């Protein structure tokens, strides 16, 4: 059997401190897998520069000059982690048989790649890397992240628990995945939708080797929000049922008010009225907010703007 070509896809944003440390590790991994006769020597490490403001792109270009196993593409500006991974995967899919996406900071154990490739050779088309322990994450990060997975599951979004964006995807699956055109990207929720045989491998998550996280709470919350609203319409449905429930309550309230009036028991009920008005006002504002969030998403989807724009490559493109 022909040995598969592997592309390791690595998004990089302001990573000049870690890249010199981790690039060698990725290259070694390719060499090891080639030596173990599992993948072809045409396998590559593909860096995606996500509009970094530091020397990241220069480092990538240097690496590409020194060793043919290194390739790089650059996004025309910073578009976020998800778009960077997508750009890399779409770029790689025509050139290889399997891709593995991984962060460039060395937090995810690269030795899990052996198990991923084995699973592929056994017939799996998608292999999820799952964190077995989160000891090195702060309690806060662990707590928020795990709570978020549970919330997603409750909202009916199919996700693999404790799986981030470390995964193997075959190019066969990527060709189908390319038809998922949404601009609101939440890759880890979208990949399971494509189907095909999949499995998980477990690994321990380490500390960042250098530099600092580019996922502050604000970006994490934004990703969480995108994850729910771009993959699930449950919140809108919940709004509908809550609205129905509140309508029934007000109906009872109206009957009560009319009956009380006929029985001559009505007093100057300012307090109860004020409460009801405030409550209804609040509920309506909240519901409009949820619906507005979806309309905003529809607006972005309808425009159908490109999800990524590649401005540079470390190699000459044959088509140009
Ligand atoms: N990243 C990116 N664009 C961004 C933010 C992050 O390409 O706008 C990359 C980053 O270089 C890293 C990966 O996404 O390879 C994960 O980021 P980070 O390690 O900062 O997040 P954390 O592991 O703390 O969640
Ligand atoms: Mg990280």
mmCIF file of C-alpha atoms and ligand atoms in Angstrom:
data_model
loop_
_atom_site.group_PDB
_atom_site.id
_atom_site.type_symbol
_atom_site.label_atom_id
_atom_site.label_comp_id
_atom_site.label_asym_id
_atom_site.label_seq_id
_atom_site.Cartn_x
_atom_site.Cartn_y
_atom_site.Cartn_z
ATOM 1 C CA UNK A 1 0.000 0.000 0.000
ATOM 2 C CA UNK A 2 1.166 3.523 -0.786
ATOM 3 C CA UNK A 3 2.214 5.309 2.365
ATOM 4 C CA UNK A 4 0.028 8.320 3.242
ATOM 5 C CA UNK A 5 1.324 11.870 3.038
ATOM 6 C CA UNK A 6 0.797 13.706 6.338
ATOM 7 C CA UNK A 7 0.514 17.470 6.722
ATOM 8 C CA UNK A 8 0.783 18.838 10.255
ATOM 9 C CA UNK A 9 -1.195 22.093 10.240
ATOM 10 C CA UNK A 10 -0.117 24.631 12.859
ATOM 11 C CA UNK A 11 -1.731 28.049 13.433
ATOM 12 C CA UNK A 12 0.696 30.657 14.766
ATOM 13 C CA UNK A 13 -0.104 34.069 16.137
ATOM 14 C CA UNK A 14 2.737 36.074 17.686
ATOM 15 C CA UNK A 15 4.685 32.935 18.502
ATOM 16 C CA UNK A 16 8.293 34.055 17.937
ATOM 17 C CA UNK A 17 9.209 32.743 21.381
ATOM 18 C CA UNK A 18 7.885 29.198 20.974
ATOM 19 C CA UNK A 19 8.389 28.518 17.285
ATOM 20 C CA UNK A 20 12.173 28.006 17.524
ATOM 21 C CA UNK A 21 11.532 25.503 20.345
ATOM 22 C CA UNK A 22 8.656 23.529 18.872
ATOM 23 C CA UNK A 23 9.385 23.555 15.124
ATOM 24 C CA UNK A 24 12.175 21.016 15.652
ATOM 25 C CA UNK A 25 9.840 18.776 17.625
ATOM 26 C CA UNK A 26 7.352 18.696 14.758
ATOM 27 C CA UNK A 27 10.093 17.925 12.252
ATOM 28 C CA UNK A 28 11.443 15.122 14.456
ATOM 29 C CA UNK A 29 7.945 13.673 14.635
ATOM 30 C CA UNK A 30 7.719 13.591 10.836
ATOM 31 C CA UNK A 31 11.135 11.894 10.635
ATOM 32 C CA UNK A 32 10.142 9.362 13.285
ATOM 33 C CA UNK A 33 6.905 8.472 11.532
ATOM 34 C CA UNK A 34 8.736 8.166 8.219
ATOM 35 C CA UNK A 35 11.376 5.941 9.843
ATOM 36 C CA UNK A 36 8.617 3.787 11.339
ATOM 37 C CA UNK A 37 7.380 3.291 7.766
ATOM 38 C CA UNK A 38 3.976 4.767 8.561
ATOM 39 C CA UNK A 39 3.966 7.887 6.391
ATOM 40 C CA UNK A 40 5.584 9.082 3.194
ATOM 41 C CA UNK A 41 8.684 11.270 3.205
ATOM 42 C CA UNK A 42 6.665 13.839 1.246
ATOM 43 C CA UNK A 43 4.954 14.716 4.531
ATOM 44 C CA UNK A 44 5.225 18.318 5.652
ATOM 45 C CA UNK A 45 4.830 20.703 8.569
ATOM 46 C CA UNK A 46 2.544 23.529 7.386
ATOM 47 C CA UNK A 47 2.599 26.699 9.478
ATOM 48 C CA UNK A 48 -0.227 29.194 9.136
ATOM 49 C CA UNK A 49 0.803 32.678 10.159
ATOM 50 C CA UNK A 50 -2.331 34.369 11.448
ATOM 51 C CA UNK A 51 -1.311 37.963 10.849
ATOM 52 C CA UNK A 52 1.332 38.012 13.589
ATOM 53 C CA UNK A 53 2.792 41.350 14.577
ATOM 54 C CA UNK A 54 6.161 39.942 15.618
ATOM 55 C CA UNK A 55 8.839 37.951 13.767
ATOM 56 C CA UNK A 56 6.758 34.777 13.405
ATOM 57 C CA UNK A 57 6.541 34.964 9.598
ATOM 58 C CA UNK A 58 10.278 35.609 9.220
ATOM 59 C CA UNK A 59 10.970 32.558 11.383
ATOM 60 C CA UNK A 60 8.621 30.440 9.274
ATOM 61 C CA UNK A 61 10.277 31.622 6.041
ATOM 62 C CA UNK A 62 13.718 30.779 7.462
ATOM 63 C CA UNK A 63 12.574 27.322 8.478
ATOM 64 C CA UNK A 64 11.140 26.732 4.999
ATOM 65 C CA UNK A 65 14.443 27.755 3.435
ATOM 66 C CA UNK A 66 16.458 25.426 5.659
ATOM 67 C CA UNK A 67 14.362 22.283 5.378
ATOM 68 C CA UNK A 68 11.984 21.227 2.626
ATOM 69 C CA UNK A 69 9.726 19.575 5.214
ATOM 70 C CA UNK A 70 8.667 23.016 6.459
ATOM 71 C CA UNK A 71 6.040 25.013 4.584
ATOM 72 C CA UNK A 72 4.221 28.187 5.522
ATOM 73 C CA UNK A 73 1.262 30.258 4.435
ATOM 74 C CA UNK A 74 0.308 33.668 5.754
ATOM 75 C CA UNK A 75 -3.150 35.081 6.270
ATOM 76 C CA UNK A 76 -3.547 38.647 5.066
ATOM 77 C CA UNK A 77 -4.416 39.719 8.631
ATOM 78 C CA UNK A 78 -5.319 38.251 11.998
ATOM 79 C CA UNK A 79 -8.605 36.390 11.708
ATOM 80 C CA UNK A 80 -8.458 34.159 14.745
ATOM 81 C CA UNK A 81 -7.428 30.637 15.507
ATOM 82 C CA UNK A 82 -10.380 28.864 13.860
ATOM 83 C CA UNK A 83 -9.959 30.647 10.528
ATOM 84 C CA UNK A 84 -6.206 29.974 10.608
ATOM 85 C CA UNK A 85 -6.726 26.243 11.130
ATOM 86 C CA UNK A 86 -9.328 26.176 8.354
ATOM 87 C CA UNK A 87 -7.001 28.005 5.946
ATOM 88 C CA UNK A 88 -4.264 25.462 6.652
ATOM 89 C CA UNK A 89 -6.559 22.455 6.267
ATOM 90 C CA UNK A 90 -8.044 23.728 3.001
ATOM 91 C CA UNK A 91 -4.575 24.469 1.663
ATOM 92 C CA UNK A 92 -3.322 21.024 2.649
ATOM 93 C CA UNK A 93 -6.232 18.898 1.481
ATOM 94 C CA UNK A 94 -5.198 18.715 -2.168
ATOM 95 C CA UNK A 95 -1.588 17.908 -1.351
ATOM 96 C CA UNK A 96 -1.866 15.134 1.222
ATOM 97 C CA UNK A 97 -3.816 12.139 2.476
ATOM 98 C CA UNK A 98 -4.054 13.099 6.133
ATOM 99 C CA UNK A 99 -3.814 16.305 8.152
ATOM 100 C CA UNK A 100 -3.213 16.728 11.848
ATOM 101 C CA UNK A 101 -3.998 20.152 13.298
ATOM 102 C CA UNK A 102 -2.215 21.139 16.497
ATOM 103 C CA UNK A 103 -1.299 24.349 18.357
ATOM 104 C CA UNK A 104 2.264 25.523 18.025
ATOM 105 C CA UNK A 105 2.934 26.057 21.735
ATOM 106 C CA UNK A 106 3.817 22.474 22.653
ATOM 107 C CA UNK A 107 0.889 22.150 25.077
ATOM 108 C CA UNK A 108 -0.565 19.173 23.270
ATOM 109 C CA UNK A 109 1.556 16.031 23.437
ATOM 110 C CA UNK A 110 2.849 15.451 19.921
ATOM 111 C CA UNK A 111 3.470 11.772 20.627
ATOM 112 C CA UNK A 112 -0.284 11.260 20.429
ATOM 113 C CA UNK A 113 0.256 11.638 16.675
ATOM 114 C CA UNK A 114 1.629 8.085 16.538
ATOM 115 C CA UNK A 115 -1.657 6.772 17.875
ATOM 116 C CA UNK A 116 -3.598 9.035 15.524
ATOM 117 C CA UNK A 117 -1.747 7.763 12.471
ATOM 118 C CA UNK A 118 -2.191 4.161 13.679
ATOM 119 C CA UNK A 119 -5.930 4.753 13.980
ATOM 120 C CA UNK A 120 -5.963 6.153 10.448
ATOM 121 C CA UNK A 121 -4.084 3.124 9.140
ATOM 122 C CA UNK A 122 -6.729 1.021 10.897
ATOM 123 C CA UNK A 123 -9.440 2.705 8.857
ATOM 124 C CA UNK A 124 -10.536 5.773 10.851
ATOM 125 C CA UNK A 125 -10.950 8.980 8.860
ATOM 126 C CA UNK A 126 -11.200 11.363 11.843
ATOM 127 C CA UNK A 127 -9.236 10.960 15.089
ATOM 128 C CA UNK A 128 -9.920 13.341 17.979
ATOM 129 C CA UNK A 129 -7.168 14.171 20.427
ATOM 130 C CA UNK A 130 -8.736 14.218 23.885
ATOM 131 C CA UNK A 131 -7.086 15.639 27.000
ATOM 132 C CA UNK A 132 -6.995 13.014 29.687
ATOM 133 C CA UNK A 133 -5.892 15.443 32.388
ATOM 134 C CA UNK A 134 -5.931 19.164 32.727
ATOM 135 C CA UNK A 135 -3.636 19.388 35.750
ATOM 136 C CA UNK A 136 -1.510 22.131 34.279
ATOM 137 C CA UNK A 137 -4.429 24.407 33.424
ATOM 138 C CA UNK A 138 -5.538 26.787 36.130
ATOM 139 C CA UNK A 139 -8.593 25.771 38.110
ATOM 140 C CA UNK A 140 -10.500 28.611 36.489
ATOM 141 C CA UNK A 141 -9.680 27.508 32.927
ATOM 142 C CA UNK A 142 -10.487 23.903 33.708
ATOM 143 C CA UNK A 143 -13.746 24.790 35.381
ATOM 144 C CA UNK A 144 -14.940 27.130 32.630
ATOM 145 C CA UNK A 145 -13.834 24.798 29.838
ATOM 146 C CA UNK A 146 -15.528 21.716 31.292
ATOM 147 C CA UNK A 147 -18.664 23.656 32.153
ATOM 148 C CA UNK A 148 -18.751 24.858 28.593
ATOM 149 C CA UNK A 149 -18.629 21.357 27.112
ATOM 150 C CA UNK A 150 -21.540 20.376 29.345
ATOM 151 C CA UNK A 151 -23.499 23.447 28.285
ATOM 152 C CA UNK A 152 -22.871 22.664 24.621
ATOM 153 C CA UNK A 153 -24.087 19.111 25.079
ATOM 154 C CA UNK A 154 -27.215 20.407 26.840
ATOM 155 C CA UNK A 155 -27.836 22.679 23.860
ATOM 156 C CA UNK A 156 -27.725 19.697 21.532
ATOM 157 C CA UNK A 157 -24.353 20.429 19.958
ATOM 158 C CA UNK A 158 -22.430 17.238 19.384
ATOM 159 C CA UNK A 159 -18.916 17.733 20.713
ATOM 160 C CA UNK A 160 -16.236 15.374 21.914
ATOM 161 C CA UNK A 161 -15.668 16.084 25.620
ATOM 162 C CA UNK A 162 -12.310 17.739 26.350
ATOM 163 C CA UNK A 163 -11.307 17.757 22.699
ATOM 164 C CA UNK A 164 -9.903 20.998 21.323
ATOM 165 C CA UNK A 165 -8.457 21.442 17.865
ATOM 166 C CA UNK A 166 -5.862 18.675 17.998
ATOM 167 C CA UNK A 167 -7.146 16.116 15.534
ATOM 168 C CA UNK A 168 -6.409 14.031 12.501
ATOM 169 C CA UNK A 169 -8.669 14.468 9.480
ATOM 170 C CA UNK A 170 -8.204 12.599 6.221
ATOM 171 C CA UNK A 171 -8.295 14.630 3.027
ATOM 172 C CA UNK A 172 -11.297 12.577 1.954
ATOM 173 C CA UNK A 173 -13.252 14.044 4.876
ATOM 174 C CA UNK A 174 -11.811 17.509 4.253
ATOM 175 C CA UNK A 175 -13.168 17.475 0.699
ATOM 176 C CA UNK A 176 -16.665 17.017 2.145
ATOM 177 C CA UNK A 177 -15.933 19.481 4.921
ATOM 178 C CA UNK A 178 -15.149 22.139 2.309
ATOM 179 C CA UNK A 179 -18.876 22.189 1.511
ATOM 180 C CA UNK A 180 -19.686 23.520 4.972
ATOM 181 C CA UNK A 181 -19.614 27.144 3.972
ATOM 182 C CA UNK A 182 -20.461 28.933 7.212
ATOM 183 C CA UNK A 183 -18.387 31.929 8.232
ATOM 184 C CA UNK A 184 -19.194 31.500 11.940
ATOM 185 C CA UNK A 185 -16.563 28.879 12.537
ATOM 186 C CA UNK A 186 -16.566 26.383 15.350
ATOM 187 C CA UNK A 187 -14.502 23.571 13.927
ATOM 188 C CA UNK A 188 -14.774 21.109 16.775
ATOM 189 C CA UNK A 189 -18.560 21.202 16.504
ATOM 190 C CA UNK A 190 -18.572 21.060 12.713
ATOM 191 C CA UNK A 191 -16.231 18.120 12.146
ATOM 192 C CA UNK A 192 -18.543 15.555 13.821
ATOM 193 C CA UNK A 193 -21.337 16.680 11.480
ATOM 194 C CA UNK A 194 -19.414 15.419 8.461
ATOM 195 C CA UNK A 195 -19.503 11.866 9.773
ATOM 196 C CA UNK A 196 -17.164 9.047 8.630
ATOM 197 C CA UNK A 197 -15.506 6.565 10.940
ATOM 198 C CA UNK A 198 -13.886 8.293 13.889
ATOM 199 C CA UNK A 199 -12.200 7.533 17.179
ATOM 200 C CA UNK A 200 -10.393 9.330 20.016
ATOM 201 C CA UNK A 201 -6.897 9.098 21.401
ATOM 202 C CA UNK A 202 -5.970 10.379 24.850
ATOM 203 C CA UNK A 203 -3.037 12.540 25.842
ATOM 204 C CA UNK A 204 -1.902 14.760 28.678
ATOM 205 C CA UNK A 205 -1.896 18.482 28.265
ATOM 206 C CA UNK A 206 1.289 20.323 29.273
ATOM 207 C CA UNK A 207 2.186 23.904 30.062
ATOM 208 C CA UNK A 208 2.970 26.269 27.227
ATOM 209 C CA UNK A 209 6.704 26.002 26.409
ATOM 210 C CA UNK A 210 7.074 29.779 26.090
ATOM 211 C CA UNK A 211 5.108 32.909 25.399
ATOM 212 C CA UNK A 212 1.614 33.392 26.701
ATOM 213 C CA UNK A 213 -1.919 32.374 25.839
ATOM 214 C CA UNK A 214 -3.747 34.336 23.155
ATOM 215 C CA UNK A 215 -7.057 33.108 24.446
ATOM 216 C CA UNK A 216 -8.035 35.540 27.144
ATOM 217 C CA UNK A 217 -11.439 35.153 28.765
ATOM 218 C CA UNK A 218 -13.020 37.509 26.245
ATOM 219 C CA UNK A 219 -11.981 35.387 23.243
ATOM 220 C CA UNK A 220 -12.991 32.210 25.094
ATOM 221 C CA UNK A 221 -16.454 33.599 25.736
ATOM 222 C CA UNK A 222 -16.768 34.724 22.120
ATOM 223 C CA UNK A 223 -15.815 31.231 20.935
ATOM 224 C CA UNK A 224 -18.270 29.677 23.371
ATOM 225 C CA UNK A 225 -21.051 31.939 22.146
ATOM 226 C CA UNK A 226 -20.263 31.165 18.510
ATOM 227 C CA UNK A 227 -20.170 27.485 19.309
ATOM 228 C CA UNK A 228 -23.675 27.533 20.726
ATOM 229 C CA UNK A 229 -25.392 29.934 18.345
ATOM 230 C CA UNK A 230 -23.812 28.696 15.143
ATOM 231 C CA UNK A 231 -24.533 25.044 15.803
ATOM 232 C CA UNK A 232 -27.755 25.022 17.777
ATOM 233 C CA UNK A 233 -31.158 26.685 17.478
ATOM 234 C CA UNK A 234 -32.143 25.454 20.921
ATOM 235 C CA UNK A 235 -31.824 28.902 22.556
ATOM 236 C CA UNK A 236 -34.427 30.293 20.154
ATOM 237 C CA UNK A 237 -36.684 27.360 20.838
ATOM 238 C CA UNK A 238 -36.241 27.869 24.576
ATOM 239 C CA UNK A 239 -37.182 31.510 24.120
ATOM 240 C CA UNK A 240 -40.321 30.411 22.330
ATOM 241 C CA UNK A 241 -41.359 28.050 25.100
ATOM 242 C CA UNK A 242 -40.496 30.531 27.818
ATOM 243 C CA UNK A 243 -42.609 33.084 25.955
ATOM 244 C CA UNK A 244 -45.477 30.620 25.823
ATOM 245 C CA UNK A 245 -45.162 29.968 29.536
ATOM 246 C CA UNK A 246 -45.110 33.659 30.395
ATOM 247 C CA UNK A 247 -48.135 34.233 28.159
ATOM 248 C CA UNK A 248 -50.053 31.585 30.059
ATOM 249 C CA UNK A 249 -49.084 33.194 33.345
ATOM 250 C CA UNK A 250 -50.286 36.588 32.156
ATOM 251 C CA UNK A 251 -53.525 34.984 31.001
ATOM 252 C CA UNK A 252 -54.120 33.672 34.511
ATOM 253 C CA UNK A 253 -53.221 37.111 35.822
ATOM 254 C CA UNK A 254 -55.792 38.761 33.564
ATOM 255 C CA UNK A 255 -58.555 36.384 34.669
ATOM 256 C CA UNK A 256 -57.598 37.020 38.267
ATOM 257 C CA UNK A 257 -57.704 40.788 37.724
ATOM 258 C CA UNK A 258 -61.110 40.690 36.007
ATOM 259 C CA UNK A 259 -62.602 38.434 38.664
ATOM 260 C CA UNK A 260 -61.216 40.615 41.418
ATOM 261 C CA UNK A 261 -62.665 43.710 39.748
ATOM 262 C CA UNK A 262 -66.133 42.155 39.470
ATOM 263 C CA UNK A 263 -66.035 41.127 43.093
ATOM 264 C CA UNK A 264 -65.247 44.691 43.982
ATOM 265 C CA UNK A 265 -61.986 43.666 45.581
ATOM 266 C CA UNK A 266 -59.768 45.723 43.286
ATOM 267 C CA UNK A 267 -57.537 48.107 45.109
ATOM 268 C CA UNK A 268 -55.131 50.635 43.656
ATOM 269 C CA UNK A 269 -52.763 47.843 42.567
ATOM 270 C CA UNK A 270 -49.849 49.952 41.537
ATOM 271 C CA UNK A 271 -47.174 47.663 42.931
ATOM 272 C CA UNK A 272 -48.340 44.520 41.184
ATOM 273 C CA UNK A 273 -48.766 46.391 37.918
ATOM 274 C CA UNK A 274 -45.322 47.913 38.095
ATOM 275 C CA UNK A 275 -43.801 44.497 38.790
ATOM 276 C CA UNK A 276 -45.532 42.913 35.834
ATOM 277 C CA UNK A 277 -44.544 45.721 33.480
ATOM 278 C CA UNK A 278 -40.895 45.572 34.569
ATOM 279 C CA UNK A 279 -40.797 41.806 34.344
ATOM 280 C CA UNK A 280 -42.337 41.704 30.886
ATOM 281 C CA UNK A 281 -40.022 44.457 29.707
ATOM 282 C CA UNK A 282 -36.980 42.543 30.908
ATOM 283 C CA UNK A 283 -38.115 39.276 29.407
ATOM 284 C CA UNK A 284 -38.774 40.900 26.055
ATOM 285 C CA UNK A 285 -35.406 42.609 25.967
ATOM 286 C CA UNK A 286 -33.679 39.310 26.748
ATOM 287 C CA UNK A 287 -35.598 37.429 24.072
ATOM 288 C CA UNK A 288 -34.978 40.079 21.479
ATOM 289 C CA UNK A 289 -31.291 39.837 22.338
ATOM 290 C CA UNK A 290 -31.227 36.089 21.662
ATOM 291 C CA UNK A 291 -33.119 36.509 18.408
ATOM 292 C CA UNK A 292 -30.904 39.442 17.451
ATOM 293 C CA UNK A 293 -27.834 37.254 17.943
ATOM 294 C CA UNK A 294 -29.164 34.808 15.380
ATOM 295 C CA UNK A 295 -30.158 37.560 12.962
ATOM 296 C CA UNK A 296 -26.634 38.934 13.244
ATOM 297 C CA UNK A 297 -25.293 35.491 12.392
ATOM 298 C CA UNK A 298 -27.637 35.245 9.405
ATOM 299 C CA UNK A 299 -26.429 38.648 8.238
ATOM 300 C CA UNK A 300 -22.816 37.475 8.323
ATOM 301 C CA UNK A 301 -23.643 34.226 6.545
ATOM 302 C CA UNK A 302 -25.680 35.951 3.830
ATOM 303 C CA UNK A 303 -22.768 38.191 2.955
ATOM 304 C CA UNK A 304 -20.708 35.069 2.366
ATOM 305 C CA UNK A 305 -17.394 36.843 2.753
ATOM 306 C CA UNK A 306 -14.234 34.752 2.460
ATOM 307 C CA UNK A 307 -13.334 33.033 5.683
ATOM 308 C CA UNK A 308 -9.630 33.442 5.129
ATOM 309 C CA UNK A 309 -7.348 35.126 2.621
ATOM 310 C CA UNK A 310 -3.876 33.768 2.022
ATOM 311 C CA UNK A 311 -1.437 36.536 1.171
ATOM 312 C CA UNK A 312 1.894 34.674 1.084
ATOM 313 C CA UNK A 313 3.284 31.206 0.702
ATOM 314 C CA UNK A 314 6.793 29.928 1.306
ATOM 315 C CA UNK A 315 6.675 28.100 -2.008
ATOM 316 C CA UNK A 316 5.902 29.031 -5.616
ATOM 317 C CA UNK A 317 2.398 28.032 -6.625
ATOM 318 C CA UNK A 318 2.270 26.078 -9.883
ATOM 319 C CA UNK A 319 -1.040 27.672 -10.906
ATOM 320 C CA UNK A 320 0.224 31.258 -10.827
HETATM 321 N N1 LIG B 1 -3.769 31.485 17.467
HETATM 322 C C1 LIG B 1 -4.025 31.969 16.185
HETATM 323 N N2 LIG B 1 -4.720 33.156 16.058
HETATM 324 C C2 LIG B 1 -5.197 33.858 17.135
HETATM 325 C C3 LIG B 1 -4.976 33.315 18.433
HETATM 326 C C4 LIG B 1 -4.264 32.131 18.559
HETATM 327 O O1 LIG B 1 -3.614 31.385 15.200
HETATM 328 O O2 LIG B 1 -5.813 34.916 16.932
HETATM 329 C C5 LIG B 1 -3.024 30.215 17.620
HETATM 330 C C6 LIG B 1 -1.832 30.263 18.555
HETATM 331 O O3 LIG B 1 -0.662 30.684 17.902
HETATM 332 C C7 LIG B 1 -1.726 28.824 19.036
HETATM 333 C C8 LIG B 1 -3.174 28.352 19.017
HETATM 334 O O4 LIG B 1 -3.889 29.268 18.183
HETATM 335 O O5 LIG B 1 -0.985 28.006 18.158
HETATM 336 C C9 LIG B 1 -3.800 28.300 20.410
HETATM 337 O O6 LIG B 1 -3.617 29.524 21.072
HETATM 338 P P1 LIG B 1 -3.161 29.630 22.586
HETATM 339 O O7 LIG B 1 -2.098 28.629 22.878
HETATM 340 O O8 LIG B 1 -2.804 31.056 22.822
HETATM 341 O O9 LIG B 1 -4.494 29.258 23.353
HETATM 342 P P2 LIG B 1 -4.671 28.313 24.658
HETATM 343 O O10 LIG B 1 -3.852 27.080 24.420
HETATM 344 O O11 LIG B 1 -4.188 29.100 25.806
HETATM 345 O O12 LIG B 1 -6.140 28.036 24.698
HETATM 346 MG MG1 LIG B 2 -1.983 26.962 23.990
#
